[in-house]
GROMACS .gro file of C-alpha atoms in nm:
model
  219
    1MET     CA    1  -5.764   0.344 -15.479
    2TRP     CA    2  -6.034   0.606 -15.513
    3GLN     CA    3  -5.937   0.973 -15.516
    4GLN     CA    4  -6.166   1.260 -15.427
    5THR     CA    5  -6.161   1.546 -15.678
    6SER     CA    6  -6.081   1.855 -15.475
    7ASP     CA    7  -6.295   2.095 -15.678
    8ILE     CA    8  -6.613   1.886 -15.636
    9VAL     CA    9  -6.830   1.929 -15.329
   10LEU     CA   10  -6.969   1.585 -15.249
   11ILE     CA   11  -7.312   1.548 -15.097
   12SER     CA   12  -7.153   1.395 -14.784
   13ASP     CA   13  -6.983   1.729 -14.715
   14PRO     CA   14  -7.088   1.858 -14.369
   15ARG     CA   15  -7.187   2.189 -14.529
   16VAL     CA   16  -7.472   2.011 -14.708
   17ALA     CA   17  -7.614   1.856 -14.391
   18ALA     CA   18  -7.586   2.195 -14.219
   19ILE     CA   19  -7.836   2.352 -14.459
   20PRO     CA   20  -8.174   2.386 -14.282
   21VAL     CA   21  -8.494   2.266 -14.449
   22ARG     CA   22  -8.813   2.471 -14.466
   23ASP     CA   23  -9.035   2.240 -14.663
   24ASN     CA   24  -9.290   2.433 -14.868
   25GLY     CA   25  -9.540   2.148 -14.853
   26GLU     CA   26  -9.563   2.083 -15.226
   27GLY     CA   27  -9.695   1.739 -15.308
   28LEU     CA   28  -9.558   1.478 -15.542
   29ALA     CA   29  -9.685   1.476 -15.900
   30ASP     CA   30  -9.685   1.192 -16.153
   31VAL     CA   31  -9.447   1.250 -16.441
   32ARG     CA   32  -9.619   0.994 -16.662
   33GLY     CA   33  -9.833   1.154 -16.928
   34ARG     CA   34  -9.641   1.481 -16.899
   35LEU     CA   35  -9.286   1.378 -16.997
   36ARG     CA   36  -9.130   1.065 -17.139
   37VAL     CA   37  -9.061   0.807 -16.867
   38ASP     CA   38  -8.839   0.499 -16.887
   39GLU     CA   39  -8.940   0.194 -16.684
   40ARG     CA   40  -8.601   0.035 -16.615
   41LEU     CA   41  -8.626   0.127 -16.245
   42ALA     CA   42  -9.003   0.109 -16.215
   43ASP     CA   43  -9.137  -0.003 -15.878
   44ARG     CA   44  -9.476  -0.156 -15.809
   45SER     CA   45  -9.613   0.160 -15.645
   46GLY     CA   46  -9.500   0.392 -15.923
   47ALA     CA   47  -9.301   0.606 -15.679
   48TYR     CA   48  -9.010   0.627 -15.926
   49ALA     CA   49  -9.226   0.834 -16.163
   50HIS     CA   50  -9.310   1.105 -15.911
   51LEU     CA   51  -9.146   1.439 -15.836
   52ARG     CA   52  -9.234   1.749 -15.641
   53SER     CA   53  -9.480   1.945 -15.852
   54GLY     CA   54  -9.253   2.249 -15.876
   55LEU     CA   55  -8.964   2.041 -16.005
   56LEU     CA   56  -9.184   1.872 -16.262
   57ALA     CA   57  -9.303   2.210 -16.389
   58ARG     CA   58  -8.941   2.316 -16.433
   59LEU     CA   59  -8.865   1.999 -16.627
   60GLU     CA   60  -9.155   2.071 -16.859
   61ARG     CA   61  -9.003   2.411 -16.927
   62ALA     CA   62  -8.664   2.248 -16.986
   63GLU     CA   63  -8.822   2.007 -17.235
   64ARG     CA   64  -8.934   2.305 -17.442
   65ARG     CA   65  -8.579   2.443 -17.446
   66LEU     CA   66  -8.430   2.136 -17.613
   67PRO     CA   67  -8.329   2.141 -17.980
   68GLU     CA   68  -8.555   1.971 -18.230
   69GLY     CA   69  -8.513   1.596 -18.216
   70PHE     CA   70  -8.423   1.585 -17.847
   71HIS     CA   71  -8.644   1.496 -17.551
   72LEU     CA   72  -8.595   1.438 -17.180
   73LEU     CA   73  -8.626   1.077 -17.070
   74ILE     CA   74  -8.699   1.043 -16.698
   75VAL     CA   75  -8.542   0.734 -16.538
   76GLU     CA   76  -8.603   0.787 -16.165
   77GLY     CA   77  -8.750   1.052 -15.943
   78TYR     CA   78  -8.875   0.986 -15.592
   79ARG     CA   79  -8.703   0.706 -15.400
   80PRO     CA   80  -8.838   0.569 -15.071
   81ILE     CA   81  -8.619   0.630 -14.767
   82ASP     CA   82  -8.565   0.259 -14.696
   83THR     CA   83  -8.458   0.200 -15.055
   84GLN     CA   84  -8.214   0.491 -15.041
   85ARG     CA   85  -8.060   0.359 -14.720
   86ARG     CA   86  -8.020   0.009 -14.865
   87ILE     CA   87  -7.856   0.131 -15.187
   88PHE     CA   88  -7.611   0.353 -14.999
   89GLU     CA   89  -7.514   0.089 -14.746
   90GLU     CA   90  -7.466  -0.183 -15.008
   91TYR     CA   91  -7.243   0.038 -15.222
   92ARG     CA   92  -7.045   0.163 -14.921
   93ASP     CA   93  -6.993  -0.190 -14.794
   94GLY     CA   94  -6.886  -0.303 -15.141
   95LEU     CA   95  -6.624  -0.029 -15.153
   96SER     CA   96  -6.497  -0.127 -14.810
   97ALA     CA   97  -6.457  -0.485 -14.927
   98ALA     CA   98  -6.283  -0.384 -15.251
   99PHE     CA   99  -6.054  -0.131 -15.079
  100PRO     CA  100  -5.981  -0.267 -14.730
  101GLU     CA  101  -5.733   0.015 -14.669
  102MET     CA  102  -6.026   0.260 -14.655
  103SER     CA  103  -6.133   0.386 -14.317
  104PRO     CA  104  -6.508   0.386 -14.244
  105ASP     CA  105  -6.516   0.763 -14.296
  106GLU     CA  106  -6.339   0.732 -14.632
  107ALA     CA  107  -6.582   0.462 -14.744
  108HIS     CA  108  -6.874   0.686 -14.649
  109ILE     CA  109  -6.731   0.976 -14.849
  110ALA     CA  110  -6.638   0.758 -15.146
  111ALA     CA  111  -6.985   0.607 -15.157
  112SER     CA  112  -7.138   0.955 -15.173
  113ARG     CA  113  -6.987   1.006 -15.519
  114TYR     CA  114  -7.251   0.766 -15.648
  115VAL     CA  115  -7.537   0.755 -15.399
  116SER     CA  116  -7.642   1.001 -15.128
  117PRO     CA  117  -7.637   0.923 -14.757
  118VAL     CA  118  -8.000   0.889 -14.656
  119ASP     CA  119  -8.000   1.191 -14.423
  120VAL     CA  120  -7.935   1.434 -14.710
  121ALA     CA  121  -8.064   1.236 -15.009
  122PRO     CA  122  -8.257   1.455 -15.256
  123HIS     CA  123  -8.435   1.159 -15.415
  124THR     CA  124  -8.617   1.092 -15.086
  125ALA     CA  125  -8.747   1.449 -15.099
  126GLY     CA  126  -8.882   1.416 -15.453
  127ALA     CA  127  -8.630   1.688 -15.535
  128ALA     CA  128  -8.395   1.494 -15.764
  129VAL     CA  129  -8.435   1.336 -16.102
  130ASP     CA  130  -8.214   1.092 -16.291
  131LEU     CA  131  -8.264   1.147 -16.661
  132THR     CA  132  -8.113   1.132 -17.006
  133LEU     CA  133  -8.188   1.244 -17.362
  134CYS     CA  134  -8.372   1.053 -17.631
  135ALA     CA  135  -8.486   1.093 -17.989
  136PRO     CA  136  -8.857   1.116 -18.079
  137ASP     CA  137  -8.869   0.738 -18.127
  138GLY     CA  138  -8.727   0.680 -17.779
  139THR     CA  139  -8.374   0.591 -17.885
  140GLU     CA  140  -8.134   0.718 -17.622
  141TYR     CA  141  -7.850   0.945 -17.725
  142ASP     CA  142  -7.493   0.852 -17.637
  143MET     CA  143  -7.411   1.027 -17.309
  144GLY     CA  144  -7.076   0.856 -17.255
  145THR     CA  145  -7.197   0.607 -16.994
  146GLN     CA  146  -7.523   0.448 -16.897
  147VAL     CA  147  -7.741   0.614 -16.635
  148ASN     CA  148  -7.626   0.487 -16.293
  149ASP     CA  149  -7.285   0.361 -16.404
  150ASN     CA  150  -7.065   0.405 -16.098
  151PRO     CA  151  -6.715   0.561 -16.099
  152GLU     CA  152  -6.540   0.225 -16.083
  153GLU     CA  153  -6.714   0.061 -16.378
  154SER     CA  154  -6.704   0.378 -16.591
  155ASP     CA  155  -6.344   0.474 -16.506
  156GLY     CA  156  -6.479   0.811 -16.397
  157GLY     CA  157  -6.676   0.861 -16.717
  158CYS     CA  158  -6.988   0.919 -16.509
  159TYR     CA  159  -6.845   1.250 -16.390
  160THR     CA  160  -7.028   1.526 -16.575
  161ASP     CA  161  -6.708   1.691 -16.702
  162ALA     CA  162  -6.528   1.364 -16.782
  163THR     CA  163  -6.292   1.385 -17.077
  164ASN     CA  164  -6.261   1.010 -17.142
  165ILE     CA  165  -6.588   0.993 -17.335
  166PRO     CA  166  -6.664   1.051 -17.707
  167ALA     CA  167  -6.703   1.406 -17.835
  168ASP     CA  168  -7.067   1.341 -17.928
  169ALA     CA  169  -7.141   1.235 -17.571
  170ARG     CA  170  -6.980   1.552 -17.433
  171ALA     CA  171  -7.193   1.756 -17.672
  172HIS     CA  172  -7.508   1.576 -17.560
  173ARG     CA  173  -7.428   1.646 -17.195
  174LYS     CA  174  -7.394   2.013 -17.281
  175ILE     CA  175  -7.735   2.007 -17.452
  176LEU     CA  176  -7.886   1.857 -17.136
  177ALA     CA  177  -7.723   2.118 -16.914
  178ALA     CA  178  -7.829   2.402 -17.145
  179ALA     CA  179  -8.191   2.299 -17.096
  180LEU     CA  180  -8.183   2.230 -16.722
  181GLU     CA  181  -7.962   2.502 -16.578
  182PRO     CA  182  -8.174   2.799 -16.699
  183VAL     CA  183  -8.483   2.658 -16.523
  184GLY     CA  184  -8.299   2.641 -16.191
  185LEU     CA  185  -8.175   2.282 -16.162
  186VAL     CA  186  -7.826   2.194 -16.039
  187ASN     CA  187  -7.619   1.892 -16.137
  188TYR     CA  188  -7.435   1.658 -15.903
  189PRO     CA  189  -7.091   1.667 -16.071
  190THR     CA  190  -7.010   1.298 -16.022
  191GLU     CA  191  -7.330   1.188 -16.201
  192TRP     CA  192  -7.412   1.352 -16.535
  193TRP     CA  193  -7.771   1.222 -16.514
  194HIS     CA  194  -7.854   1.353 -16.164
  195TRP     CA  195  -8.016   1.695 -16.138
  196SER     CA  196  -8.208   1.850 -15.851
  197PHE     CA  197  -8.402   2.151 -15.733
  198GLY     CA  198  -8.503   2.262 -15.385
  199ASP     CA  199  -8.294   2.016 -15.181
  200ARG     CA  200  -7.998   2.085 -14.952
  201TYR     CA  201  -7.735   2.028 -15.221
  202TRP     CA  202  -7.920   2.271 -15.449
  203ALA     CA  203  -7.934   2.525 -15.167
  204LEU     CA  204  -7.560   2.503 -15.107
  205ALA     CA  205  -7.478   2.523 -15.479
  206GLU     CA  206  -7.708   2.822 -15.529
  207GLY     CA  207  -7.612   3.003 -15.210
  208ARG     CA  208  -7.963   2.975 -15.066
  209PRO     CA  209  -8.016   2.996 -14.688
  210TYR     CA  210  -8.237   2.687 -14.674
  211ALA     CA  211  -8.381   2.399 -14.876
  212VAL     CA  212  -8.747   2.407 -14.972
  213TYR     CA  213  -8.789   2.030 -15.009
  214GLY     CA  214  -8.713   1.781 -14.732
  215PRO     CA  215  -8.768   1.405 -14.690
  216HIS     CA  216  -9.113   1.306 -14.807
  217ARG     CA  217  -9.329   0.999 -14.768
  218PHE     CA  218  -9.491   0.849 -15.077
  219ALA     CA  219  -9.857   0.779 -15.010
   0.00000   0.00000   0.00000
């Protein structure tokens, strides 16, 4: 049975949804040609490789903070609203099937460890990025799990502060955080690869009165 970690605020927490949004109107910018981009989740429109321009600028600053031999590798940025809804509902329904003792509310909360409910999802705002670290030749560093491994298949190793991963992987996660935190990004603690800026979760984590990025349509 899943257990919620009491010291982690999940994105399904009502305090997140209560944060107002005052979208600053920034457009989406293409990451390709500016940072390294992996194509494992590429979509036909190229939406996956777009982020709000302010977030992309911060990632470029983070790239310059990395030690020699390390680079950011962007896996997914913007995610269309319909795609976000489908991913959440499929994972939630899978949990309900695997753990029939869960109530609907528990399944909703449990699903939010891995994918955001669509009403608060930072990916649909272009405010979140899933990323990892790679060497100059593109070889990915060991981060303990693969990007997008869920809590069940990784035995909780996807949690940023997981202890059941190799020491090298823990060190690599710290290198990633040391580059991203100083430029203003916040991590979602159940997913070491998920970082955001400007969304509701960021606003709650940073004690801001409102989010500056809300749901956005990819044109």
